[in-house]
Amino acid sequence: QITNIHGREILDSRGNPTVEAEVTLTETSTGKRFTGCAAVPSGASTGRFEAVELRDAQERYFGLGVQKAVSNINTKIKEALSGRNGLDQQEVDRILMETDGTDNKGNLGANATLAVSLAVARAAAESLNMPLYRYLGGVHTDRMPVPMMNILNGGKHAANTVDFQEFMIMPVSAGSFSEGLRICAEIYHYLKKILVQKGLSTGVGDEGGFAPDLPDARAVLTLIIEAIEKSKYPPGKDVKIALDVASSELYNEKTGMYHFPGESSLKGEEIVRDTSEMITYYEELINEFPIVSIEDGLAEDDWEGWKKLTKRLGGRVQLVGDDLFVTNTKRLEAGMKLNVAGAILVKVNQIGTLSEAMEAVLMAQHHGYKAVISHRSGETEDPFIADLAVAVNAGQIKTGAPCRSDRVAKYNRLLRIEEQLGRNAYYRDPFPTV
Ligand code: PGA
Ligand code: ZN
């Protein structure tokens, strides 16, 4: 039984307020109490169709305070959930949705509903004395995810001239998660050495990847390949590359074109690409570099473009929809009908309850799409998504560089999970045929 719910305002990794909730369950027969606590992340390159993140819009914290969301937890949500069965996550989430009453959590705020939804799951797992991944996923949850590790940041996550948002490495052939993590961390350090040698900045962006000024994607990829080669794990065989272009941020509705401000500033001429030029650009990059996954290659509304992109490149790389699908089963269903993309990026705060996020994963997997569990650029020390990735057998997780404790917390949690799973843990290449 849910006997107490308490929300509070805390800070995220960018120093902006976010919501944390504590939920207490009391065992009716014994009176024993179990508490679960969870914190909500926050994006910078947010999709237009994401659930509403409630912000106070007052002077404090430049309008980003979350006191209203917190107060919704401490009043309306607490009232609606008091006395309910904390072990029935779906019913808890249904009540959260019903109490909100909108399609996009615009009333209570997805930051309020999500904090409570996640905290209920934690408390429930605690009450059953189960690890969270086991509680969420059941018995067959032994698959460790391959990191999609973002080692070079651009776009909205850094103040540099790199226009693509994320350049990630994937240690696909490692024997275990911990080995994959080590390979990635070593490559990260090699990359740092190369940047120092070249006199480039080693300051980091929001997700812990380096953020030097470089002229374009080719220049970045060339440096990354150099770093991978130094590691003795051959690029293209042991270590592959994934991109998150976050192209909705580059798309300009007035011109109908993708604008590259960083590339333009370094090259001294205006660089723009239309949809078909973007697709050709990706094709060239795939031919030159061992790229296995491209996220948000086209804008969130460009369904026609996505159809072409999928037709041309869907057989060669994993095409991931982040802003396109926003962890929303309705948008995913629409996309699957059109046969666009091949994977959904899952960010729990895009939709606002745990059950809905897990439903999106199941729907994707059921239809042969992959699901990649993801952090946000604004994170906290809460490693919930590490457990979630294992629970849903996602096989892939995006959680930044091996730098900044908000990112490392997830990797460290995965190390502990792998240790706990012992010999049952397995790790495998998500794209054995690519
Ligand atoms: P965001 O970025 O959290 O700033 O939206 C992450 C992503 O686009 O994958
Ligand atoms: Zn993205």
CSV table of C-alpha atoms and ligand atoms in Angstrom, one decimal:
chain,number,residue,atom,x,y,z
A,1,GLN,CA,0.0,0.0,0.0
A,2,ILE,CA,1.2,3.5,-0.9
A,3,THR,CA,1.3,5.3,2.4
A,4,ASN,CA,3.4,8.4,1.6
A,5,ILE,CA,4.6,10.4,-1.4
A,6,HIS,CA,6.9,13.3,-1.2
A,7,GLY,CA,8.3,15.4,-4.0
A,8,ARG,CA,11.2,17.9,-3.9
A,9,GLU,CA,13.1,20.2,-6.2
A,10,ILE,CA,16.7,19.1,-6.8
A,11,LEU,CA,19.3,20.1,-9.4
A,12,ASP,CA,20.2,18.3,-12.6
A,13,SER,CA,23.7,18.0,-14.2
A,14,ARG,CA,23.3,21.4,-15.9
A,15,GLY,CA,22.5,23.1,-12.6
A,16,ASN,CA,18.8,23.5,-13.5
A,17,PRO,CA,16.0,22.3,-11.2
A,18,THR,CA,14.4,19.0,-11.6
A,19,VAL,CA,11.9,16.8,-9.7
A,20,GLU,CA,12.7,14.0,-7.3
A,21,ALA,CA,10.0,11.9,-5.5
A,22,GLU,CA,10.1,9.5,-2.6
A,23,VAL,CA,7.4,6.9,-2.3
A,24,THR,CA,6.7,4.8,0.8
A,25,LEU,CA,4.9,1.5,0.8
A,26,THR,CA,3.7,-0.1,3.9
A,27,GLU,CA,3.1,-3.8,4.1
A,28,THR,CA,-0.4,-4.2,5.5
A,29,SER,CA,0.2,-7.4,7.4
A,30,THR,CA,3.5,-6.5,9.1
A,31,GLY,CA,3.5,-2.7,9.0
A,32,LYS,CA,7.0,-2.8,7.5
A,33,ARG,CA,7.9,0.3,5.4
A,34,PHE,CA,9.8,0.4,2.1
A,35,THR,CA,10.9,3.6,0.4
A,36,GLY,CA,11.8,4.3,-3.2
A,37,CYS,CA,13.3,7.5,-4.5
A,38,ALA,CA,13.7,8.6,-8.1
A,39,ALA,CA,14.8,11.7,-10.1
A,40,VAL,CA,13.7,13.0,-13.5
A,41,PRO,CA,16.1,14.0,-16.3
A,42,SER,CA,15.7,16.8,-18.7
A,43,GLY,CA,16.6,17.3,-22.4
A,44,ALA,CA,18.1,20.2,-24.3
A,45,SER,CA,17.3,19.1,-27.9
A,46,THR,CA,13.7,18.2,-26.9
A,47,GLY,CA,11.3,16.9,-29.5
A,48,ARG,CA,8.2,19.0,-30.2
A,49,PHE,CA,5.9,16.0,-29.4
A,50,GLU,CA,7.3,15.2,-26.0
A,51,ALA,CA,5.2,15.2,-22.9
A,52,VAL,CA,5.1,18.5,-21.0
A,53,GLU,CA,7.9,19.3,-18.6
A,54,LEU,CA,6.2,21.7,-16.1
A,55,ARG,CA,8.3,24.8,-15.3
A,56,ASP,CA,7.3,27.6,-13.0
A,57,ALA,CA,8.1,30.5,-15.4
A,58,GLN,CA,8.9,32.7,-12.5
A,59,GLU,CA,12.0,34.7,-11.8
A,60,ARG,CA,13.8,32.1,-9.7
A,61,TYR,CA,16.1,29.8,-11.7
A,62,PHE,CA,15.4,31.8,-14.8
A,63,GLY,CA,11.9,30.4,-15.1
A,64,LEU,CA,13.0,26.8,-14.8
A,65,GLY,CA,11.9,26.1,-11.2
A,66,VAL,CA,9.7,23.0,-10.7
A,67,GLN,CA,7.8,24.0,-7.6
A,68,LYS,CA,4.4,23.6,-9.3
A,69,ALA,CA,5.3,20.1,-10.4
A,70,VAL,CA,6.5,19.3,-6.9
A,71,SER,CA,3.4,20.7,-5.4
A,72,ASN,CA,1.3,18.6,-7.8
A,73,ILE,CA,3.1,15.5,-6.3
A,74,ASN,CA,2.5,16.6,-2.7
A,75,THR,CA,-1.2,17.3,-3.2
A,76,LYS,CA,-3.0,15.9,-6.2
A,77,ILE,CA,-0.9,12.8,-6.9
A,78,LYS,CA,-0.5,12.0,-3.3
A,79,GLU,CA,-4.2,12.1,-2.8
A,80,ALA,CA,-4.9,10.0,-5.9
A,81,LEU,CA,-2.4,7.3,-5.1
A,82,SER,CA,-2.7,7.0,-1.3
A,83,GLY,CA,-3.8,3.5,-0.3
A,84,ARG,CA,-3.2,2.1,-3.7
A,85,ASN,CA,-1.3,-1.1,-4.4
A,86,GLY,CA,2.3,-0.1,-5.1
A,87,LEU,CA,3.0,-3.5,-6.7
A,88,ASP,CA,0.5,-2.8,-9.5
A,89,GLN,CA,2.6,-0.4,-11.6
A,90,GLN,CA,0.2,-0.4,-14.5
A,91,GLU,CA,-2.7,0.6,-12.2
A,92,VAL,CA,-0.5,3.3,-10.6
A,93,ASP,CA,0.4,4.7,-14.0
A,94,ARG,CA,-3.2,4.5,-15.2
A,95,ILE,CA,-4.2,6.6,-12.2
A,96,LEU,CA,-1.4,9.1,-12.9
A,97,MET,CA,-2.6,9.5,-16.5
A,98,GLU,CA,-6.3,9.7,-15.4
A,99,THR,CA,-5.5,12.3,-12.7
A,100,ASP,CA,-3.6,14.4,-15.3
A,101,GLY,CA,-6.4,13.9,-17.8
A,102,THR,CA,-4.5,15.3,-20.9
A,103,ASP,CA,-2.7,13.6,-23.8
A,104,ASN,CA,0.6,15.1,-22.9
A,105,LYS,CA,0.7,15.3,-19.1
A,106,GLY,CA,0.2,19.0,-19.5
A,107,ASN,CA,-1.8,19.3,-16.3
A,108,LEU,CA,0.4,17.6,-13.6
A,109,GLY,CA,3.6,17.8,-15.7
A,110,ALA,CA,5.4,14.7,-17.0
A,111,ASN,CA,8.2,15.6,-14.6
A,112,ALA,CA,5.8,15.1,-11.7
A,113,THR,CA,4.2,11.9,-12.9
A,114,LEU,CA,7.4,10.3,-13.9
A,115,ALA,CA,9.2,10.9,-10.6
A,116,VAL,CA,6.4,9.2,-8.8
A,117,SER,CA,6.0,6.4,-11.4
A,118,LEU,CA,9.7,5.5,-11.1
A,119,ALA,CA,9.8,5.9,-7.3
A,120,VAL,CA,6.9,3.5,-6.9
A,121,ALA,CA,8.7,0.9,-9.0
A,122,ARG,CA,11.8,1.3,-6.8
A,123,ALA,CA,9.8,1.0,-3.6
A,124,ALA,CA,8.0,-2.1,-4.9
A,125,ALA,CA,11.2,-3.8,-5.9
A,126,GLU,CA,12.6,-2.9,-2.5
A,127,SER,CA,9.6,-4.4,-0.7
A,128,LEU,CA,10.1,-7.7,-2.6
A,129,ASN,CA,13.8,-7.6,-1.9
A,130,MET,CA,14.5,-7.8,-5.6
A,131,PRO,CA,16.9,-5.9,-7.8
A,132,LEU,CA,15.1,-3.3,-9.8
A,133,TYR,CA,15.9,-4.8,-13.2
A,134,ARG,CA,14.6,-8.2,-12.0
A,135,TYR,CA,11.4,-6.6,-10.6
A,136,LEU,CA,10.8,-4.8,-13.9
A,137,GLY,CA,11.8,-7.5,-16.3
A,138,GLY,CA,11.1,-10.8,-14.7
A,139,VAL,CA,13.4,-13.9,-14.8
A,140,HIS,CA,14.8,-13.7,-18.3
A,141,THR,CA,16.7,-10.5,-17.9
A,142,ASP,CA,20.3,-11.3,-18.3
A,143,ARG,CA,21.3,-9.4,-21.4
A,144,MET,CA,23.7,-6.6,-20.8
A,145,PRO,CA,23.4,-3.6,-23.1
A,146,VAL,CA,26.1,-2.5,-25.5
A,147,PRO,CA,27.1,1.1,-24.8
A,148,MET,CA,26.5,3.7,-27.4
A,149,MET,CA,29.1,5.9,-25.8
A,150,ASN,CA,29.0,9.5,-26.8
A,151,ILE,CA,32.7,10.7,-26.8
A,152,LEU,CA,32.3,13.8,-28.9
A,153,ASN,CA,29.6,16.4,-28.3
A,154,GLY,CA,28.1,19.0,-30.6
A,155,GLY,CA,24.8,20.6,-31.4
A,156,LYS,CA,22.8,21.9,-28.5
A,157,HIS,CA,25.1,20.0,-26.0
A,158,ALA,CA,28.2,22.1,-26.5
A,159,ALA,CA,29.3,25.6,-27.5
A,160,ASN,CA,31.6,24.3,-30.3
A,161,THR,CA,31.3,24.3,-34.1
A,162,VAL,CA,30.3,20.6,-34.4
A,163,ASP,CA,26.7,20.5,-35.8
A,164,PHE,CA,25.9,16.8,-35.4
A,165,GLN,CA,25.0,16.4,-31.7
A,166,GLU,CA,26.6,13.0,-30.8
A,167,PHE,CA,29.4,10.9,-32.0
A,168,MET,CA,29.3,7.5,-30.3
A,169,ILE,CA,31.4,4.4,-30.2
A,170,MET,CA,30.0,0.9,-29.8
A,171,PRO,CA,32.3,-2.0,-28.6
A,172,VAL,CA,30.2,-4.6,-30.3
A,173,SER,CA,32.6,-7.6,-30.1
A,174,ALA,CA,33.5,-7.4,-26.4
A,175,GLY,CA,33.1,-10.5,-24.3
A,176,SER,CA,31.1,-8.7,-21.6
A,177,PHE,CA,29.7,-5.3,-20.7
A,178,SER,CA,32.7,-4.5,-18.4
A,179,GLU,CA,35.1,-5.3,-21.2
A,180,GLY,CA,33.2,-3.1,-23.6
A,181,LEU,CA,33.1,-0.3,-21.1
A,182,ARG,CA,36.9,-0.6,-20.6
A,183,ILE,CA,37.5,-0.5,-24.4
A,184,CYS,CA,35.4,2.6,-24.7
A,185,ALA,CA,37.0,4.4,-21.7
A,186,GLU,CA,40.4,3.7,-23.2
A,187,ILE,CA,39.4,5.1,-26.6
A,188,TYR,CA,38.0,8.1,-24.8
A,189,HIS,CA,41.5,8.7,-23.2
A,190,TYR,CA,43.3,8.1,-26.5
A,191,LEU,CA,41.0,10.7,-28.1
A,192,LYS,CA,41.9,13.1,-25.4
A,193,LYS,CA,45.6,12.6,-26.1
A,194,ILE,CA,45.0,13.2,-29.8
A,195,LEU,CA,43.1,16.4,-29.1
A,196,VAL,CA,45.9,17.6,-26.8
A,197,GLN,CA,48.5,16.8,-29.4
A,198,LYS,CA,46.6,18.8,-32.0
A,199,GLY,CA,46.1,21.7,-29.7
A,200,LEU,CA,42.3,21.2,-29.6
A,201,SER,CA,40.1,21.8,-26.6
A,202,THR,CA,39.5,18.9,-24.2
A,203,GLY,CA,36.7,20.6,-22.4
A,204,VAL,CA,33.5,18.5,-22.3
A,205,GLY,CA,29.9,19.0,-23.3
A,206,ASP,CA,26.7,18.2,-21.5
A,207,GLU,CA,27.1,14.4,-22.0
A,208,GLY,CA,30.7,14.3,-21.0
A,209,GLY,CA,32.1,13.9,-24.6
A,210,PHE,CA,34.9,16.3,-25.7
A,211,ALA,CA,33.7,19.4,-27.5
A,212,PRO,CA,36.5,20.9,-29.7
A,213,ASP,CA,35.9,23.1,-32.7
A,214,LEU,CA,36.1,21.0,-35.8
A,215,PRO,CA,34.8,21.9,-39.2
A,216,ASP,CA,32.5,19.0,-40.0
A,217,ALA,CA,31.4,15.4,-39.3
A,218,ARG,CA,34.3,13.9,-41.5
A,219,ALA,CA,36.9,15.7,-39.4
A,220,VAL,CA,35.3,14.4,-36.2
A,221,LEU,CA,35.0,10.8,-37.5
A,222,THR,CA,38.6,10.9,-38.7
A,223,LEU,CA,39.9,11.8,-35.2
A,224,ILE,CA,37.6,9.1,-33.6
A,225,ILE,CA,39.0,6.4,-36.0
A,226,GLU,CA,42.5,7.5,-35.1
A,227,ALA,CA,41.7,7.1,-31.4
A,228,ILE,CA,40.1,3.7,-32.0
A,229,GLU,CA,43.1,2.5,-33.9
A,230,LYS,CA,45.4,3.4,-31.1
A,231,SER,CA,43.3,1.1,-28.8
A,232,LYS,CA,44.2,-2.0,-30.8
A,233,TYR,CA,40.5,-2.8,-31.2
A,234,PRO,CA,40.0,-2.5,-35.0
A,235,PRO,CA,37.5,0.1,-36.0
A,236,GLY,CA,34.8,-1.6,-38.1
A,237,LYS,CA,35.3,-4.9,-36.5
A,238,ASP,CA,35.5,-4.5,-32.7
A,239,VAL,CA,34.4,-1.0,-32.4
A,240,LYS,CA,31.7,0.6,-34.6
A,241,ILE,CA,30.3,4.1,-34.7
A,242,ALA,CA,26.8,5.6,-34.1
A,243,LEU,CA,25.6,9.1,-34.8
A,244,ASP,CA,22.9,11.2,-33.3
A,245,VAL,CA,22.4,14.0,-35.7
A,246,ALA,CA,19.5,15.5,-33.8
A,247,SER,CA,18.6,17.1,-37.1
A,248,SER,CA,15.3,18.7,-35.9
A,249,GLU,CA,17.6,21.3,-34.4
A,250,LEU,CA,19.3,21.9,-37.8
A,251,TYR,CA,16.0,22.0,-39.7
A,252,ASN,CA,14.6,25.4,-40.7
A,253,GLU,CA,10.9,25.4,-41.5
A,254,LYS,CA,11.1,28.6,-43.5
A,255,THR,CA,13.7,27.4,-45.9
A,256,GLY,CA,12.8,23.7,-45.7
A,257,MET,CA,16.5,23.0,-45.4
A,258,TYR,CA,19.0,21.8,-42.8
A,259,HIS,CA,21.4,24.5,-41.8
A,260,PHE,CA,24.9,23.8,-40.5
A,261,PRO,CA,25.9,26.9,-38.5
A,262,GLY,CA,29.2,25.5,-37.1
A,263,GLU,CA,30.4,24.2,-40.5
A,264,SER,CA,29.3,27.5,-42.1
A,265,SER,CA,31.3,29.6,-39.6
A,266,LEU,CA,34.5,27.6,-40.0
A,267,LYS,CA,34.3,27.3,-43.8
A,268,GLY,CA,33.3,30.9,-44.3
A,269,GLU,CA,30.2,30.1,-46.4
A,270,GLU,CA,26.6,29.2,-45.7
A,271,ILE,CA,26.3,25.4,-45.6
A,272,VAL,CA,22.7,24.1,-46.1
A,273,ARG,CA,21.5,20.7,-47.2
A,274,ASP,CA,18.0,19.6,-48.4
A,275,THR,CA,16.5,16.2,-47.5
A,276,SER,CA,18.0,14.3,-50.4
A,277,GLU,CA,21.4,15.9,-49.8
A,278,MET,CA,21.3,14.9,-46.2
A,279,ILE,CA,20.6,11.3,-47.2
A,280,THR,CA,23.4,11.3,-49.7
A,281,TYR,CA,25.7,12.9,-47.1
A,282,TYR,CA,24.9,10.0,-44.7
A,283,GLU,CA,25.5,7.5,-47.5
A,284,GLU,CA,28.9,8.9,-48.1
A,285,LEU,CA,29.8,8.9,-44.4
A,286,ILE,CA,28.6,5.2,-44.1
A,287,ASN,CA,30.8,4.4,-47.1
A,288,GLU,CA,33.8,6.0,-45.5
A,289,PHE,CA,33.4,5.1,-41.8
A,290,PRO,CA,32.1,2.1,-39.9
A,291,ILE,CA,28.8,3.6,-39.0
A,292,VAL,CA,26.1,1.2,-37.8
A,293,SER,CA,23.5,3.5,-36.4
A,294,ILE,CA,22.1,7.0,-37.2
A,295,GLU,CA,19.6,8.7,-34.9
A,296,ASP,CA,17.3,11.5,-36.0
A,297,GLY,CA,18.9,11.8,-39.4
A,298,LEU,CA,15.9,13.8,-40.6
A,299,ALA,CA,13.5,16.2,-38.8
A,300,GLU,CA,10.7,15.1,-36.5
A,301,ASP,CA,7.9,15.9,-39.0
A,302,ASP,CA,9.5,14.9,-42.2
A,303,TRP,CA,7.7,11.5,-42.7
A,304,GLU,CA,8.2,11.6,-46.4
A,305,GLY,CA,11.9,12.2,-46.0
A,306,TRP,CA,12.1,9.4,-43.4
A,307,LYS,CA,10.5,7.0,-45.9
A,308,LYS,CA,13.2,7.8,-48.4
A,309,LEU,CA,16.0,7.6,-45.8
A,310,THR,CA,14.7,4.2,-44.6
A,311,LYS,CA,14.5,2.9,-48.2
A,312,ARG,CA,18.0,4.0,-49.1
A,313,LEU,CA,19.9,3.3,-45.8
A,314,GLY,CA,17.6,1.2,-43.6
A,315,GLY,CA,19.2,-2.0,-44.8
A,316,ARG,CA,22.7,-0.8,-44.1
A,317,VAL,CA,22.4,1.0,-40.7
A,318,GLN,CA,20.0,1.1,-37.8
A,319,LEU,CA,17.9,4.2,-38.1
A,320,VAL,CA,16.8,5.4,-34.7
A,321,GLY,CA,13.8,7.7,-34.1
A,322,ASP,CA,14.2,9.9,-31.1
A,323,ASP,CA,12.4,13.3,-31.7
A,324,LEU,CA,10.5,11.3,-34.4
A,325,PHE,CA,8.9,8.9,-32.0
A,326,VAL,CA,9.3,10.6,-28.6
A,327,THR,CA,8.8,7.2,-26.7
A,328,ASN,CA,5.1,7.5,-27.8
A,329,THR,CA,3.3,4.4,-29.0
A,330,LYS,CA,1.0,6.4,-31.2
A,331,ARG,CA,3.9,8.0,-33.1
A,332,LEU,CA,5.7,4.7,-33.2
A,333,GLU,CA,2.7,2.9,-34.6
A,334,ALA,CA,2.3,5.6,-37.3
A,335,GLY,CA,6.0,5.3,-38.1
A,336,MET,CA,5.8,1.5,-38.3
A,337,LYS,CA,2.8,1.7,-40.7
A,338,LEU,CA,4.9,3.9,-43.0
A,339,ASN,CA,7.9,1.5,-42.6
A,340,VAL,CA,10.2,4.3,-41.3
A,341,ALA,CA,13.2,3.8,-39.1
A,342,GLY,CA,14.3,0.6,-37.5
A,343,ALA,CA,14.6,1.5,-33.8
A,344,ILE,CA,13.0,3.7,-31.2
A,345,LEU,CA,15.0,5.7,-28.7
A,346,VAL,CA,13.4,5.4,-25.3
A,347,LYS,CA,13.6,8.3,-22.8
A,348,VAL,CA,11.2,7.8,-19.9
A,349,ASN,CA,10.6,11.5,-19.5
A,350,GLN,CA,9.4,11.9,-23.1
A,351,ILE,CA,6.2,10.2,-22.1
A,352,GLY,CA,5.9,10.6,-18.4
A,353,THR,CA,5.2,7.1,-16.9
A,354,LEU,CA,7.2,3.9,-16.7
A,355,SER,CA,4.4,1.7,-18.0
A,356,GLU,CA,4.0,3.8,-21.2
A,357,ALA,CA,7.7,3.8,-21.8
A,358,MET,CA,7.9,0.0,-21.4
A,359,GLU,CA,4.9,-0.4,-23.6
A,360,ALA,CA,6.7,1.5,-26.3
A,361,VAL,CA,9.7,-0.9,-26.0
A,362,LEU,CA,7.4,-3.9,-26.2
A,363,MET,CA,5.6,-2.6,-29.2
A,364,ALA,CA,8.8,-1.9,-31.0
A,365,GLN,CA,10.3,-5.3,-30.2
A,366,HIS,CA,7.1,-7.1,-31.1
A,367,HIS,CA,7.3,-5.6,-34.6
A,368,GLY,CA,11.0,-6.2,-35.2
A,369,TYR,CA,12.1,-2.8,-34.3
A,370,LYS,CA,15.0,-2.3,-31.8
A,371,ALA,CA,14.7,-0.2,-28.6
A,372,VAL,CA,17.7,1.9,-27.3
A,373,ILE,CA,17.3,3.0,-23.7
A,374,SER,CA,18.6,6.6,-23.3
A,375,HIS,CA,19.5,9.2,-20.8
A,376,ARG,CA,18.9,12.9,-21.3
A,377,SER,CA,21.5,15.6,-21.7
A,378,GLY,CA,20.4,17.0,-18.3
A,379,GLU,CA,20.7,14.0,-15.9
A,380,THR,CA,21.0,13.3,-12.2
A,381,GLU,CA,22.8,10.6,-10.3
A,382,ASP,CA,19.8,8.3,-10.5
A,383,PRO,CA,20.8,5.2,-12.6
A,384,PHE,CA,17.3,4.0,-13.2
A,385,ILE,CA,17.8,3.6,-16.9
A,386,ALA,CA,20.6,1.1,-16.3
A,387,ASP,CA,18.2,-1.3,-14.7
A,388,LEU,CA,15.6,-0.5,-17.3
A,389,ALA,CA,17.9,-1.4,-20.2
A,390,VAL,CA,18.6,-4.8,-18.6
A,391,ALA,CA,14.9,-5.4,-17.7
A,392,VAL,CA,13.7,-5.0,-21.3
A,393,ASN,CA,16.6,-6.8,-23.0
A,394,ALA,CA,17.2,-3.7,-25.0
A,395,GLY,CA,20.8,-4.6,-25.9
A,396,GLN,CA,21.8,-1.0,-26.4
A,397,ILE,CA,22.1,2.0,-24.0
A,398,LYS,CA,23.0,5.6,-24.6
A,399,THR,CA,24.3,7.2,-21.5
A,400,GLY,CA,27.1,9.5,-22.4
A,401,ALA,CA,30.9,9.5,-22.0
A,402,PRO,CA,32.9,7.9,-19.1
A,403,CYS,CA,33.0,11.3,-17.6
A,404,ARG,CA,30.7,13.3,-15.4
A,405,SER,CA,29.2,11.4,-12.5
A,406,ASP,CA,25.7,11.8,-13.9
A,407,ARG,CA,26.8,9.5,-16.8
A,408,VAL,CA,29.2,7.3,-15.0
A,409,ALA,CA,26.5,6.4,-12.4
A,410,LYS,CA,24.7,4.5,-15.1
A,411,TYR,CA,27.8,2.6,-16.2
A,412,ASN,CA,28.7,1.8,-12.6
A,413,ARG,CA,25.3,0.5,-11.9
A,414,LEU,CA,25.6,-1.8,-15.0
A,415,LEU,CA,28.9,-3.1,-13.7
A,416,ARG,CA,27.2,-4.0,-10.5
A,417,ILE,CA,24.3,-5.6,-12.3
A,418,GLU,CA,26.7,-7.7,-14.5
A,419,GLU,CA,28.5,-8.8,-11.4
A,420,GLN,CA,25.3,-9.8,-9.7
A,421,LEU,CA,24.1,-11.7,-12.8
A,422,GLY,CA,27.3,-13.6,-12.8
A,423,ARG,CA,27.6,-16.4,-15.3
A,424,ASN,CA,24.0,-15.8,-16.6
A,425,ALA,CA,25.0,-12.4,-17.9
A,426,TYR,CA,25.5,-12.2,-21.6
A,427,TYR,CA,26.5,-9.5,-24.0
A,428,ARG,CA,26.1,-9.6,-27.8
A,429,ASP,CA,26.5,-7.5,-30.9
A,430,PRO,CA,23.1,-5.9,-31.7
A,431,PHE,CA,24.0,-5.9,-35.5
A,432,PRO,CA,25.7,-9.2,-36.2
A,433,THR,CA,24.9,-9.0,-39.9
A,434,VAL,CA,25.6,-5.3,-40.5
B,1,PGA,P1,18.5,15.6,-25.2
B,1,PGA,O1,19.5,14.9,-26.1
B,1,PGA,O2,18.4,14.9,-23.9
B,1,PGA,O3,19.1,17.0,-25.1
B,1,PGA,O4,17.2,15.6,-25.9
B,1,PGA,C1,19.6,13.5,-26.2
B,1,PGA,C2,19.3,13.0,-27.5
B,1,PGA,O5,18.9,13.8,-28.4
B,1,PGA,O6,19.4,11.8,-27.7
B,2,ZN,ZN,18.6,12.1,-30.0
